[in-house]
Each structure stands twice: as C-alpha cells, then as structure tokens.
Coordinates of C-alpha atoms and ligand atoms in Angstrom, one line a residue:
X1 CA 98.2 95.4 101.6
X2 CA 94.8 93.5 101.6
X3 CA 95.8 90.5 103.9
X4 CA 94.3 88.0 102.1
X5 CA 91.4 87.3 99.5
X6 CA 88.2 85.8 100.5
X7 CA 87.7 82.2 101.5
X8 CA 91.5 81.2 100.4
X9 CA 93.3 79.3 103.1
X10 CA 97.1 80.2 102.4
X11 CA 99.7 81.4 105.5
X12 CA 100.3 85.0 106.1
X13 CA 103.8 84.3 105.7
X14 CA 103.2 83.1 102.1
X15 CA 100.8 86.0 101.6
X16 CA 104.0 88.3 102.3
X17 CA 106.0 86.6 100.5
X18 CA 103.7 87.9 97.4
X19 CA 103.6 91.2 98.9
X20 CA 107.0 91.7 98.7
X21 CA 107.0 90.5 95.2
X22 CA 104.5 93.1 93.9
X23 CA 106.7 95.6 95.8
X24 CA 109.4 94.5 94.1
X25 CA 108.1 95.3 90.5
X26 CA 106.6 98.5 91.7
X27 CA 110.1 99.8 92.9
X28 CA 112.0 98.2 90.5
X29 CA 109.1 99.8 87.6
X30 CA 109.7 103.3 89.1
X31 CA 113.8 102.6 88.7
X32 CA 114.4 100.5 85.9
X33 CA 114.2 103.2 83.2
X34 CA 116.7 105.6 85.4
X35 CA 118.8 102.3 85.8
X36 CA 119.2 102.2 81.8
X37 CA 119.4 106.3 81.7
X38 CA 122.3 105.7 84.0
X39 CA 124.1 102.6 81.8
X40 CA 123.3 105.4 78.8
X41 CA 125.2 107.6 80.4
X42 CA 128.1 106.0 81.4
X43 CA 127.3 105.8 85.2
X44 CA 126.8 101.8 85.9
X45 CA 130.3 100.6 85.7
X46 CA 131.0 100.3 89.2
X47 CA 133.0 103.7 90.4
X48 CA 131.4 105.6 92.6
X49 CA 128.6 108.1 91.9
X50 CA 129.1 112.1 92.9
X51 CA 126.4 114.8 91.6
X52 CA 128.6 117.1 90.2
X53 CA 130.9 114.3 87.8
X54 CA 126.8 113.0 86.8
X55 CA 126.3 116.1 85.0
X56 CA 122.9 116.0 84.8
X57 CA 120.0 117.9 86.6
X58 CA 121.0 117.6 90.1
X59 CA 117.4 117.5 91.7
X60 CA 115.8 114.3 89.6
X61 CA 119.8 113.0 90.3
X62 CA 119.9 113.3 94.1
X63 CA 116.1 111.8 94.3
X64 CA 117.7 108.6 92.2
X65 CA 120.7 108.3 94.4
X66 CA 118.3 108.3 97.6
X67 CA 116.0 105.9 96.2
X68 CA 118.8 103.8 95.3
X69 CA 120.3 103.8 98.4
X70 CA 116.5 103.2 100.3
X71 CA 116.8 99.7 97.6
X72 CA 120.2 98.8 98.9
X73 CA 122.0 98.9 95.8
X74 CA 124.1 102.7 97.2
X75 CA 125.7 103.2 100.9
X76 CA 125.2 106.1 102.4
X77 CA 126.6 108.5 100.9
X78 CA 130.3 110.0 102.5
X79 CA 131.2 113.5 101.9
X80 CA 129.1 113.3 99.1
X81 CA 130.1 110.4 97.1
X82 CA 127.7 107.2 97.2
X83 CA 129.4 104.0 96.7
X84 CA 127.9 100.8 95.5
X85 CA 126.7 98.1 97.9
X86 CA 127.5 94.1 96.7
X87 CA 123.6 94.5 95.8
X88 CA 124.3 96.9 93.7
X89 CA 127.5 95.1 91.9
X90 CA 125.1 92.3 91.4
X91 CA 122.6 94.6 89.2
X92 CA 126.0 96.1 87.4
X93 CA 127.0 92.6 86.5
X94 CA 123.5 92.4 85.2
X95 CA 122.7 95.6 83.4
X96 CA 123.1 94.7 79.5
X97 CA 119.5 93.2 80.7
X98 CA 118.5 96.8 81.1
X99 CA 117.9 97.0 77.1
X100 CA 114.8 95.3 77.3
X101 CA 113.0 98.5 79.2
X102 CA 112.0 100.8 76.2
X103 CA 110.5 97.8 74.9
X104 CA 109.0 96.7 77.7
X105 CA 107.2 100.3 78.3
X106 CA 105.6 99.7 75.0
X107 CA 104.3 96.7 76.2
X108 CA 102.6 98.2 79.2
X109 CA 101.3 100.6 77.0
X110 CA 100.0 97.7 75.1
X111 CA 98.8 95.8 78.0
X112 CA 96.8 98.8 79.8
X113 CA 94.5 99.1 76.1
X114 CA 94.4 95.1 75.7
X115 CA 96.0 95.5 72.4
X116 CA 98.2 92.8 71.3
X117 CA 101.9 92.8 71.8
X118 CA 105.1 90.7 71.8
X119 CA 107.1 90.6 75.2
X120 CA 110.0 90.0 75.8
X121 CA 111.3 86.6 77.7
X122 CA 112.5 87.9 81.0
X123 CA 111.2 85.2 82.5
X124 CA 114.1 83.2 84.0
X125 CA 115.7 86.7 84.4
X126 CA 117.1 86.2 88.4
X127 CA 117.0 88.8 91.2
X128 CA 117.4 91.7 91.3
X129 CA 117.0 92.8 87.7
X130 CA 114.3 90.2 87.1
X131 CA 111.5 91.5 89.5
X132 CA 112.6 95.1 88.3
X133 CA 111.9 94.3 84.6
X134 CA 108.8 92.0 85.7
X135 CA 107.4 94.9 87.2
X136 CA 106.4 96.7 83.6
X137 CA 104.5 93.6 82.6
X138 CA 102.9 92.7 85.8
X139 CA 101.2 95.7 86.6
X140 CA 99.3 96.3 84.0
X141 CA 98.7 92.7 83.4
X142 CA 97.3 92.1 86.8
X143 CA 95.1 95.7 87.3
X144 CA 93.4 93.9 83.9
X145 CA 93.2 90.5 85.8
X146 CA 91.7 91.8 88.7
X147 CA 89.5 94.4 87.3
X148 CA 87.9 91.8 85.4
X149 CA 88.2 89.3 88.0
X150 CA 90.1 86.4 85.1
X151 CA 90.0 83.0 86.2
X152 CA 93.2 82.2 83.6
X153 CA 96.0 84.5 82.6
X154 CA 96.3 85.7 79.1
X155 CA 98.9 82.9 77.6
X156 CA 101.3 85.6 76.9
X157 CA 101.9 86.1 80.7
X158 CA 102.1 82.5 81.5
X159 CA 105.6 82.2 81.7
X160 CA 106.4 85.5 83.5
X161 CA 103.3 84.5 86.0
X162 CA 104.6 80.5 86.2
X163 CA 108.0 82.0 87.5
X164 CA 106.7 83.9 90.4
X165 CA 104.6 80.8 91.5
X166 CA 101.1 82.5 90.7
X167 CA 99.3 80.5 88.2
X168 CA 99.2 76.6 88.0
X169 CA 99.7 74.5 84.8
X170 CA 96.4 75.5 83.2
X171 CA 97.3 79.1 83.7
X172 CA 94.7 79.0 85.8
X173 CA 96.1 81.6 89.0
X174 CA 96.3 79.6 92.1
X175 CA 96.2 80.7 95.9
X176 CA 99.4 82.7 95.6
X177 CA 97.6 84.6 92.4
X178 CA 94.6 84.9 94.2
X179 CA 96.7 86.9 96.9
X180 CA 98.1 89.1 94.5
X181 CA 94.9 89.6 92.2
X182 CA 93.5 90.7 95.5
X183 CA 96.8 93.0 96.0
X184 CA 96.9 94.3 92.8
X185 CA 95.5 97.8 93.1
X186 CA 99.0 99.0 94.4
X187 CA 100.2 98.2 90.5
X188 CA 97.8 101.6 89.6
X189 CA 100.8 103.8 91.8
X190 CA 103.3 103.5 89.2
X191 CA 100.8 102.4 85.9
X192 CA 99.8 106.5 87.1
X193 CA 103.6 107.5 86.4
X194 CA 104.2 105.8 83.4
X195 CA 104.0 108.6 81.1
X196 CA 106.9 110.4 83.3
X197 CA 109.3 106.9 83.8
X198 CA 109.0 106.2 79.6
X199 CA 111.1 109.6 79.6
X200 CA 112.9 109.4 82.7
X201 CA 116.1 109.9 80.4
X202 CA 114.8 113.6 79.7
X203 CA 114.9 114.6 83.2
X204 CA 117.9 113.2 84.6
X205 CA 120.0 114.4 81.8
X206 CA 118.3 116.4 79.3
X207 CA 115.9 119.1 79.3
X208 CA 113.4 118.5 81.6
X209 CA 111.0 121.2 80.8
X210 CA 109.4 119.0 78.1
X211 CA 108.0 116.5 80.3
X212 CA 106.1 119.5 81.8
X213 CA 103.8 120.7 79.0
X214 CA 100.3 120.7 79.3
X215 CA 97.6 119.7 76.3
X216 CA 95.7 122.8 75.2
X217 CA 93.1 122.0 77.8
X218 CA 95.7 122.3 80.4
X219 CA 95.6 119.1 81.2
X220 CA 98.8 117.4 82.6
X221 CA 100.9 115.3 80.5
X222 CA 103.3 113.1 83.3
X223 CA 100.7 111.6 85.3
X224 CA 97.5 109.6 84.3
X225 CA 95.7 112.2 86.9
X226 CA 92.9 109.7 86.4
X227 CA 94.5 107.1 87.6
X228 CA 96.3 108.9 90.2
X229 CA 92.3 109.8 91.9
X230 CA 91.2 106.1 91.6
X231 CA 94.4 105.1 93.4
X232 CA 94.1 107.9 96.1
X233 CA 90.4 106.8 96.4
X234 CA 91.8 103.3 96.7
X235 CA 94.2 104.4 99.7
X236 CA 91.1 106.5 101.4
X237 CA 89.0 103.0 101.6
X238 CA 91.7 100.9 102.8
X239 CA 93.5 102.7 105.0
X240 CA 92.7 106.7 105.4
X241 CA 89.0 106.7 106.0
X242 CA 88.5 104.7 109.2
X243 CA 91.3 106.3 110.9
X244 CA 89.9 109.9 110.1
X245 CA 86.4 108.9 111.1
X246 CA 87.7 108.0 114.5
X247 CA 88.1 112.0 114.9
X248 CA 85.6 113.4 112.2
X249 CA 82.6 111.5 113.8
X250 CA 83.0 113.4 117.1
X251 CA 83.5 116.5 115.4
X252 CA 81.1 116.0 112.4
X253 CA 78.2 115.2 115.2
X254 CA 78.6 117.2 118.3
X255 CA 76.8 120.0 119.0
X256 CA 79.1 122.6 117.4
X257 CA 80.1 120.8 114.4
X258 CA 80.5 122.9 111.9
X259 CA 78.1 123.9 108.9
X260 CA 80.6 123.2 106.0
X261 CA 83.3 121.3 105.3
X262 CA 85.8 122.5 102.7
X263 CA 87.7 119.4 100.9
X264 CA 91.2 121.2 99.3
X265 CA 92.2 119.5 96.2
X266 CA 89.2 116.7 96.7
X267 CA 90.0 114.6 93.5
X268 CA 87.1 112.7 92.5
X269 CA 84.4 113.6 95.6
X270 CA 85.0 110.3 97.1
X271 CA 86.3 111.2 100.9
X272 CA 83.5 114.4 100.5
X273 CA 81.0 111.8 99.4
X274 CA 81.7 109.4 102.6
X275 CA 81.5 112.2 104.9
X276 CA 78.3 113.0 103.6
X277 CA 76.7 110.0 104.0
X278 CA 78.1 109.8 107.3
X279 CA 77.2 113.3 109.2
X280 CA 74.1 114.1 106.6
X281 CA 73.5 118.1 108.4
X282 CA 77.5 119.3 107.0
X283 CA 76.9 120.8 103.9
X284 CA 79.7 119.5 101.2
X285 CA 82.3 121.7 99.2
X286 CA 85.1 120.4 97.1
X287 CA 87.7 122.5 95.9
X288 CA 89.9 121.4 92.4
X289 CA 92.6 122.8 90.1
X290 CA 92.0 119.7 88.0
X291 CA 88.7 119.9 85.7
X292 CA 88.3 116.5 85.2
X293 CA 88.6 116.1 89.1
X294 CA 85.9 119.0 89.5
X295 CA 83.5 117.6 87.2
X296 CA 83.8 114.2 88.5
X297 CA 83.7 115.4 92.2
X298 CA 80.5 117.3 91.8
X299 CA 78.8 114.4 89.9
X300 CA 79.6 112.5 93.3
X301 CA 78.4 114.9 95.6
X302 CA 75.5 116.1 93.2
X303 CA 73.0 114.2 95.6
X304 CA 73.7 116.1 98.9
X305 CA 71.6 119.2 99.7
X306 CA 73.5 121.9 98.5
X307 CA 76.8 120.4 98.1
X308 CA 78.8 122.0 95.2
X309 CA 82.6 122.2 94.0
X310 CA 84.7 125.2 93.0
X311 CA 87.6 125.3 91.5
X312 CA 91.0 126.8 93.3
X313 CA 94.8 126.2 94.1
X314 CA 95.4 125.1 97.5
X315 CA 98.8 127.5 97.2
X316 CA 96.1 131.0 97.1
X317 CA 94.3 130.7 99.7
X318 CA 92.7 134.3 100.0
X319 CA 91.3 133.2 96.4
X320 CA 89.2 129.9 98.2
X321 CA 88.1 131.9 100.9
X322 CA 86.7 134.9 98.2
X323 CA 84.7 132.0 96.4
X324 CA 83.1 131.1 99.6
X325 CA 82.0 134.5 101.0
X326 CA 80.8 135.7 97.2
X327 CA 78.3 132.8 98.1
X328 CA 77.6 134.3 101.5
X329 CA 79.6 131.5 103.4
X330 CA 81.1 132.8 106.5
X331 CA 85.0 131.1 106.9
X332 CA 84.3 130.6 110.6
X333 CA 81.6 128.1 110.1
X334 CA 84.0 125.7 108.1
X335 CA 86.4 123.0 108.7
X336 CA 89.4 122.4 106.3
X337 CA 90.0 119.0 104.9
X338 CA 92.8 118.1 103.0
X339 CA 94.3 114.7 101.7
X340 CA 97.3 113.9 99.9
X341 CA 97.6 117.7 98.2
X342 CA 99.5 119.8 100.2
X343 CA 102.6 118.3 99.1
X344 CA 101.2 118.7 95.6
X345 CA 101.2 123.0 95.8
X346 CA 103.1 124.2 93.4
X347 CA 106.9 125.2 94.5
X348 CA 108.2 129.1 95.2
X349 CA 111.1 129.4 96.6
X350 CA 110.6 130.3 100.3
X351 CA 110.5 134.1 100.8
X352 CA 111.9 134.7 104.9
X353 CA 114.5 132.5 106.5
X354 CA 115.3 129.1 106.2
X355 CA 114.3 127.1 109.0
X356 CA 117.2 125.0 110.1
X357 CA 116.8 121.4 110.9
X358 CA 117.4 117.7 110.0
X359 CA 114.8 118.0 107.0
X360 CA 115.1 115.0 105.0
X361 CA 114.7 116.5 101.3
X362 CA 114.6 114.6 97.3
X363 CA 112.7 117.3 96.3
X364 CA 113.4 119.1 92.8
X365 CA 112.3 122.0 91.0
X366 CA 110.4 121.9 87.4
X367 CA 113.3 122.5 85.8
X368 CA 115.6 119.8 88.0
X369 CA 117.7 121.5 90.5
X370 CA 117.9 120.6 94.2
X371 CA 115.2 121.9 96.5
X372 CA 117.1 121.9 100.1
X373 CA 115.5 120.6 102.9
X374 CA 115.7 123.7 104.4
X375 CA 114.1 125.8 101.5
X376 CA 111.5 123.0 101.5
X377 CA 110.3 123.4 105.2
X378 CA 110.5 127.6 105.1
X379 CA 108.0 126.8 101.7
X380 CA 106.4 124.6 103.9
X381 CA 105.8 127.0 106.7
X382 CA 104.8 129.8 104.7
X383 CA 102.0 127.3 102.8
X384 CA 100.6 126.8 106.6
X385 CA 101.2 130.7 107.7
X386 CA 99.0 131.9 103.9
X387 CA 96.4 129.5 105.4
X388 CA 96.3 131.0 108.8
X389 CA 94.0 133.9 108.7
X390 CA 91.4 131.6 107.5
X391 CA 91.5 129.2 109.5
X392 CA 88.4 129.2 112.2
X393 CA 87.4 127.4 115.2
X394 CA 86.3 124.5 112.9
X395 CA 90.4 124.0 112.1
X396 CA 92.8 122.8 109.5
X397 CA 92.5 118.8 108.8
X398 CA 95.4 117.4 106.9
X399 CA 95.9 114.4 105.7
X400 CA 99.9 113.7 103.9
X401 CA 101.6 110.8 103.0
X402 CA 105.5 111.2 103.8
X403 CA 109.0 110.9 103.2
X404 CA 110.9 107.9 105.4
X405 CA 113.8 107.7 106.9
X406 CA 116.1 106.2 105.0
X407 CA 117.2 103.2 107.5
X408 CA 113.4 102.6 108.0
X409 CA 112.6 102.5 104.2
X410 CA 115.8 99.9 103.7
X411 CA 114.7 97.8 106.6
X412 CA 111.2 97.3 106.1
X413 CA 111.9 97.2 101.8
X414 CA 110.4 93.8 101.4
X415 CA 107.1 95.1 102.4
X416 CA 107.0 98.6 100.9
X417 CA 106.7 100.5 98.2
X418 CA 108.2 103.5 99.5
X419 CA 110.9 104.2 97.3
X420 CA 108.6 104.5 94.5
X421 CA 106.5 106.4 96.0
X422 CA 109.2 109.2 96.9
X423 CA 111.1 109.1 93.5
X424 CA 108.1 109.4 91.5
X425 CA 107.4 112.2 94.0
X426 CA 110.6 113.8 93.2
X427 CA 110.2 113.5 89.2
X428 CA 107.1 115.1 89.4
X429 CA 108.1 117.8 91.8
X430 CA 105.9 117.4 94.4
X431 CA 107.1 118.3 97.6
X432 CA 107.0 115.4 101.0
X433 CA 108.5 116.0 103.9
X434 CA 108.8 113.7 106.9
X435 CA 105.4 114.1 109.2
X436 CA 107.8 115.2 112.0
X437 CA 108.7 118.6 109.8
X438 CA 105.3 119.0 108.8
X439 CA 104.4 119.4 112.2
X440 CA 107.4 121.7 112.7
X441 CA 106.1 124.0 110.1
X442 CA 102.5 124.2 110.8
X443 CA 103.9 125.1 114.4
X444 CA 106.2 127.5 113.3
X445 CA 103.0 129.2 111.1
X446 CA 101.0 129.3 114.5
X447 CA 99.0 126.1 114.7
X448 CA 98.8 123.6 116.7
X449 CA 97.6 120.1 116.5
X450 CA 94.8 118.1 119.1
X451 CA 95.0 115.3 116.8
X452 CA 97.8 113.6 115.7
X453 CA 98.0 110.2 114.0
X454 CA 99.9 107.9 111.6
X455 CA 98.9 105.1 108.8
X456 CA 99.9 102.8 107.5
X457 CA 102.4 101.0 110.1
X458 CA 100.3 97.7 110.8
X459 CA 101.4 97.0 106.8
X460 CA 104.7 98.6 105.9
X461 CA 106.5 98.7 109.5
X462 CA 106.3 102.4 109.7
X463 CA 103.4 105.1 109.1
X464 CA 103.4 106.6 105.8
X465 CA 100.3 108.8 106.0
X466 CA 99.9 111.5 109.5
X467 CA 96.5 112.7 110.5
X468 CA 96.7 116.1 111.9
X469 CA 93.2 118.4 113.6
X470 CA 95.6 121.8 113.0
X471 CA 94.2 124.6 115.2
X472 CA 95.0 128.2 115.6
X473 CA 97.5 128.3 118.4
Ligands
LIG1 C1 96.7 112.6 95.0 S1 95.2 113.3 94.5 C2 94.2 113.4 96.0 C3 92.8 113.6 95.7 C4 91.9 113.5 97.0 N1 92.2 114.5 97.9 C5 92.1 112.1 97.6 O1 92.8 112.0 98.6 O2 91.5 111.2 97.1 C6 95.7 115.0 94.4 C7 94.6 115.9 94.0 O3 95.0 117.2 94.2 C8 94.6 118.0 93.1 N2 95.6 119.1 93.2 C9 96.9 119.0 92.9 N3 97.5 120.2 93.1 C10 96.6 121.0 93.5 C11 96.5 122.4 93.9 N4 97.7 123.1 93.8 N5 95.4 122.9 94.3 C12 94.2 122.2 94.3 N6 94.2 120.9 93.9 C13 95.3 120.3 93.6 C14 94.8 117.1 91.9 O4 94.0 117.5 90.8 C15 94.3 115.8 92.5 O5 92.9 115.7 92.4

C-alpha cells in the first residue's frame, strides 16, 4: 500500500480503513465467481464441505477451501472436512446475490475498454457479499480513474463509489478517493486474472484443460501477461527494488563484481533496466519464455552497451547456459537474478524422494489434481539442484513472493490481499511455497544463502516477498 497521496491531510487510520476496502474487492473478485460455481453445484447450503463428496477437480478445490478458510468464511479443516464459520453462514444466507457475477464480469470487461455498459445496483448490497461483488466494478473503474488521474467519477459508478465514502455529492472523489486512486494499482493483480475467474466454473468442476490453450502465437489465454509485467514492475518500484539494492549495490560495485548479470524470466526489462542505470560497467542480459516480454525487455535495455535478451525456460537450465557460451560468455563471470518466476516453472512431478516436512501446499496440476506439499518441495529442490552446476562465484539471486500461513493470512486479512494472491496462484498452476521451504530446498540442492530478507511486512503484517544471495555451498 502507498500510505497516502500527496498533499492530502487524512489519518492513517482512515487511510487503512480504504486499504482494507480495496482488499476486500480484490479477495472477494478472486472468489466470487467460485462462490457462484459452488451455489451451481449444490455446495452453499450450509453442510459441511469434503473433497471427495465435491466431485470436482481436487486441486483448484482444495486451493478454494484454503482461501476460504484464509477469508474466515471455513474452520480449519478436521479430518478432512471444513465446516462453515458464522462468517460464512452470513454469505450462505446471502448467496442468491451471487447471480449478479457473470454479469458483473461483463461489465469489467466493459469498463477495462471504456465501452458503455449497464451495471447492476449492488450498491446497498451489505458485507460480506457487497465488497466481494463491488470488487468487479471497482477495479477496473478505478485503474481507469487513476491512470487518467479523473477529478469526477464516471456517473455510472456514483452510487457504488458514494457507498464506500469515496466521492462527495458532485461525484467529485474526496480525501478517502484520493487514498484509494493513489492505491489503486493493486486492482491490476486480479483485472491480470480475469480471463481465468470468468471460467472459474470450468476448473473447479469441468474440464479444465480448456482454460489452458494457447492462441496460435502461443501466447497464453488465462492471464493478461501484460498486465501481469506492469503489475510485477509496479511491486519492483514500491517495494522489491530498494530492498535488493541494499545487497546489489555492494556486489554490483566492489571490486569483483561480476561482468554480467543474467535476469531469469525478466518480464518487461524494468529491474534489468534499473540495475543498469545503477552499476553502468555490468553488462545486461534478460532471459524470456514470453515474446511479448522479450521484445519489450530488449527495447528497455536497448540503450546499454551490449545489453541483449534471449529467450529460455528457467526449468532448462543447461539450455540458458548454452546460449551464453555460443556468445563466448563464460558462466563464472555471471550473477543470477530472478524475480517472481521460479514459482512460475512449469510442474514435473518430482523424480527422487519426497522431502518430508510441514510444506504448506494449494498447488494443482494443469489438469486439477492435488500437487502435495511434499511433491512440491522434492520439484522444488530438483529446480535448485538443475541450477547448480551453473551457478558461479557470482551466485543465484532470487527473488519469490510466498505462500502464508494460514493464521497469519486470517489475522492480518483486513490489510492483505493474500488470499488472492495464492488462489489465483493455484488456478493458474503456479507453484509458491512458504520462504521457509524454499530455503529448505535450495539447501537440500547444495546452496546456501549470505543474504536473506523479507518484504512486504511494514504493510501487510507479515513478509510476502524473501530475498535470497544463493551460493554454492
Ligand atoms: C510475474 S512476471 C515477473 C517478471 C519480472 N521478473 C518482474 O519481476 O518484473 C513472470 C515473468 O516470468 C516469465 N516466465 C514465466 N514462466 C517462465 C519460465 N518458465 N521461464 C522463463 N520465463 C518465464 C513470464 O513471461 C513473465 O514475464
């Protein structure tokens, strides 16, 4: 969160209060549509929910029932059966209010291309179901605001907006909408996921394999993957790039600092850039699955000396390194930098033994079965062990948000978007662990770490983002 916009004079606790409305339509965006997938199916009428009477894909299942127990709305689950909390009865009682969603999608759809659109009145809708269905006409509502810095709400909004508190009788948005136009960037998370939550339906209990088709250019179909750079670009000037530089800038400028610096899965070239422009003698190199992402990155980083961008998969390793030495770059001479992409490889189930431990795992395969916590820490460790040869004296930086403990995700809920953030994960199969286990498994692979750091704690309560210098042990 952005504490406060400029020049407004407004108490933090009121500036929270906004925050943990804008959270509340971010989680409640990422749930409502698997709320009404659930009511489709049979599942809201109170009794308690068990994965195997859902019958549905068990992976995308078990990553709803965790996120709806990190909202409040499920216990914990007892020999395998998750009960509703009072919370929860309260959004049962309410759940014929879930109808509005598919309409409400196509009004975000609407919203995001400024075309004109008739919404739905949810505005006196109470808690909880009103922030959750708020959410699909807030987010893209305000990225617009903001991004075009509007004095006045569009009129359709009013109501919705005079509700919350954020505009005045004019339309005209006051302090508290000044706080959240200033806020609103954290709306691009799920506007990125939109395209998977409109067919949520598919992969809880349907065929999920449909959601995963690429357009003939290979491009990917359930995430705005240009959204999802901007947003990670967001994240790296807010939070991630001054607590890197803390380390970089004594490894970037002492006297063996490396000659390259290798950015795995850099997105759009903006972390590569800043480095750049910061130690000015590392030459840049950004590796990308995504073509859009490579073309964009080396337009960035087109005005360093040298500077260039391959394309790769952070899973094959030995096929990064071969691009480098074809170009007569020696491995040893550079550091590996990585942000927000290891969890992002794509999943093979784990070839030796499965470490044992407390992993915390709502992780699912393409086609929706349950990836243990185990299996997802042995994948883990081999990732980290393919990666070892090739790691120099230069070492392994990785940068990875996280998934929370449970109890720390409930209690800090009014200031976080964390369950989003891990269900959306889990739709789209990528793979978090909690930063303890990452650690684990880079150990278990042979590294070590001689820096270690967290993000994100000052905002949320708890660090959502680790900072690891990996070295060969
Ligand atoms: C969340 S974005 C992070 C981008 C950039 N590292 C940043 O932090 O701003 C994830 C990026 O990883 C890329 N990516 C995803 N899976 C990948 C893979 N297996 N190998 C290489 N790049 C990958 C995506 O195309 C996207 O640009």
């Amino acid at each position: 969160m952005n504490k406060a916009a400029p020049n407004l004079v407004i108490s933090e606790e009121k500036a929270f209060e906004v925050w943990a409305q804008i959270c509340g339509h971010i989680n409640g965006m990422a749930l409502g549509g698997s709320l009404l997938a659930l009511r489709v199916a049979g599942h809201l009428k109170g009794a308690p929910l068990t994965l195997d009477r859902m019958n549905g894909n068990a992976g995308y299942l078990n990553g709803l029932l965790h996120a709806m127990a990190a909202m409040g709305w499920l216990n914990e689950p007892v020999d395998g059966v998750w009960d509703w909390t009072d919370a929860g009865r309260d959004l049962i009682r309410q759940a014929d209010l879930l109808e509005h969603i598919p309409t409400l999608l196509d009004a975000a759809d609407a919203l995001l291309d400024r075309a004109d659109c008739d919404l739905p009145d949810i505005a006196s809708v109470p808690a909880p179901l009103g922030l959750i269905l708020q959410g699909y006409l807030l987010a893209p509502l305000m990225l617009g605001c903001a991004a075009r810095q509007d004095a006045i709400a569009p009129p359709n909004s009013h109501a919705t907006l005079r509700a919350l508190g954020w505009i005045d009788e004019n339309g005209a948005f006051n302090d508290l909408g000044q706080i959240a136009l200033s806020q609103a960037g954290a709306y691009h998370y799920p506007v990125t996921y939109l395209p998977t939550l409109a067919r949520v339906g598919e992969l809880l209990f349907g065929d999920p394999m449909g959601l995963r088709a690429r357009t003939a250019t290979q491009e990917e179909t359930h995430v705005d993957r240009a959204r999802d750079i901007l947003f990670s670009g967001l994240v790296y000037q807010h939070s991630v790039g001054p607590a890197i530089w803390d380390r970089l800038r004594d490894v970037l400028t002492s006297a063996q600092a490396p000659r390259y610096i290798l950015d795995l899965g850099c997105g759009d070239g903006q972390m590569l850039a800043e480095i750049g422009k910061r130690a000015p003698s590392v030459q840049l190199i950004g590796m990308e699955y995504n073509r859009v992402a490579q073309a964009t990155a080396a337009e960035r980083i087109s005005g360093f000396p040298n500077a260039f961008v391959i394309a790769g998969d952070i899973g094959a390793p030995q096929a990064t390194i071969a691009a480098l030495t074809e170009r007569g770059i020696d491995p040893k001479d550079v550091l590996l930098i990585t942000k927000s992409v290891v969890h992002n490889r794509s999943w093979t189930p784990p070839t030796g033994p499965l470490v044992s431990g407390d992993t915390h795992a709502m992780a699912a395969t393409p086609d929706g079965a349950i990836i243990t916590g185990d299996a997802l820490a042995q994948n883990l460790t081999e990732f980290f062990a393919a990666w070892h040869p090739f790691v120099g004296p230069h070492g392994f930086f990785v940068i990875e948000p996280h998934a929370i403990a449970r109890a720390t995700l409930r209690a800090n809920l009014h200031r976080s978007i964390g369950p989003c953030l891990e269900y959306t994960h889990c739709l789209s199969n990528q793979l978090l662990v909690q930063a303890d286990c990452l650690r684990r498994c880079a150990g278990l692979a042979g590294f070590v770490s001689r820096y270690s750091t967290g993000i994100g704690a000052g905002t949320l309560g708890y660090d959502h983002m680790s900072v690891d210098h990996f070295f060969v042990a």
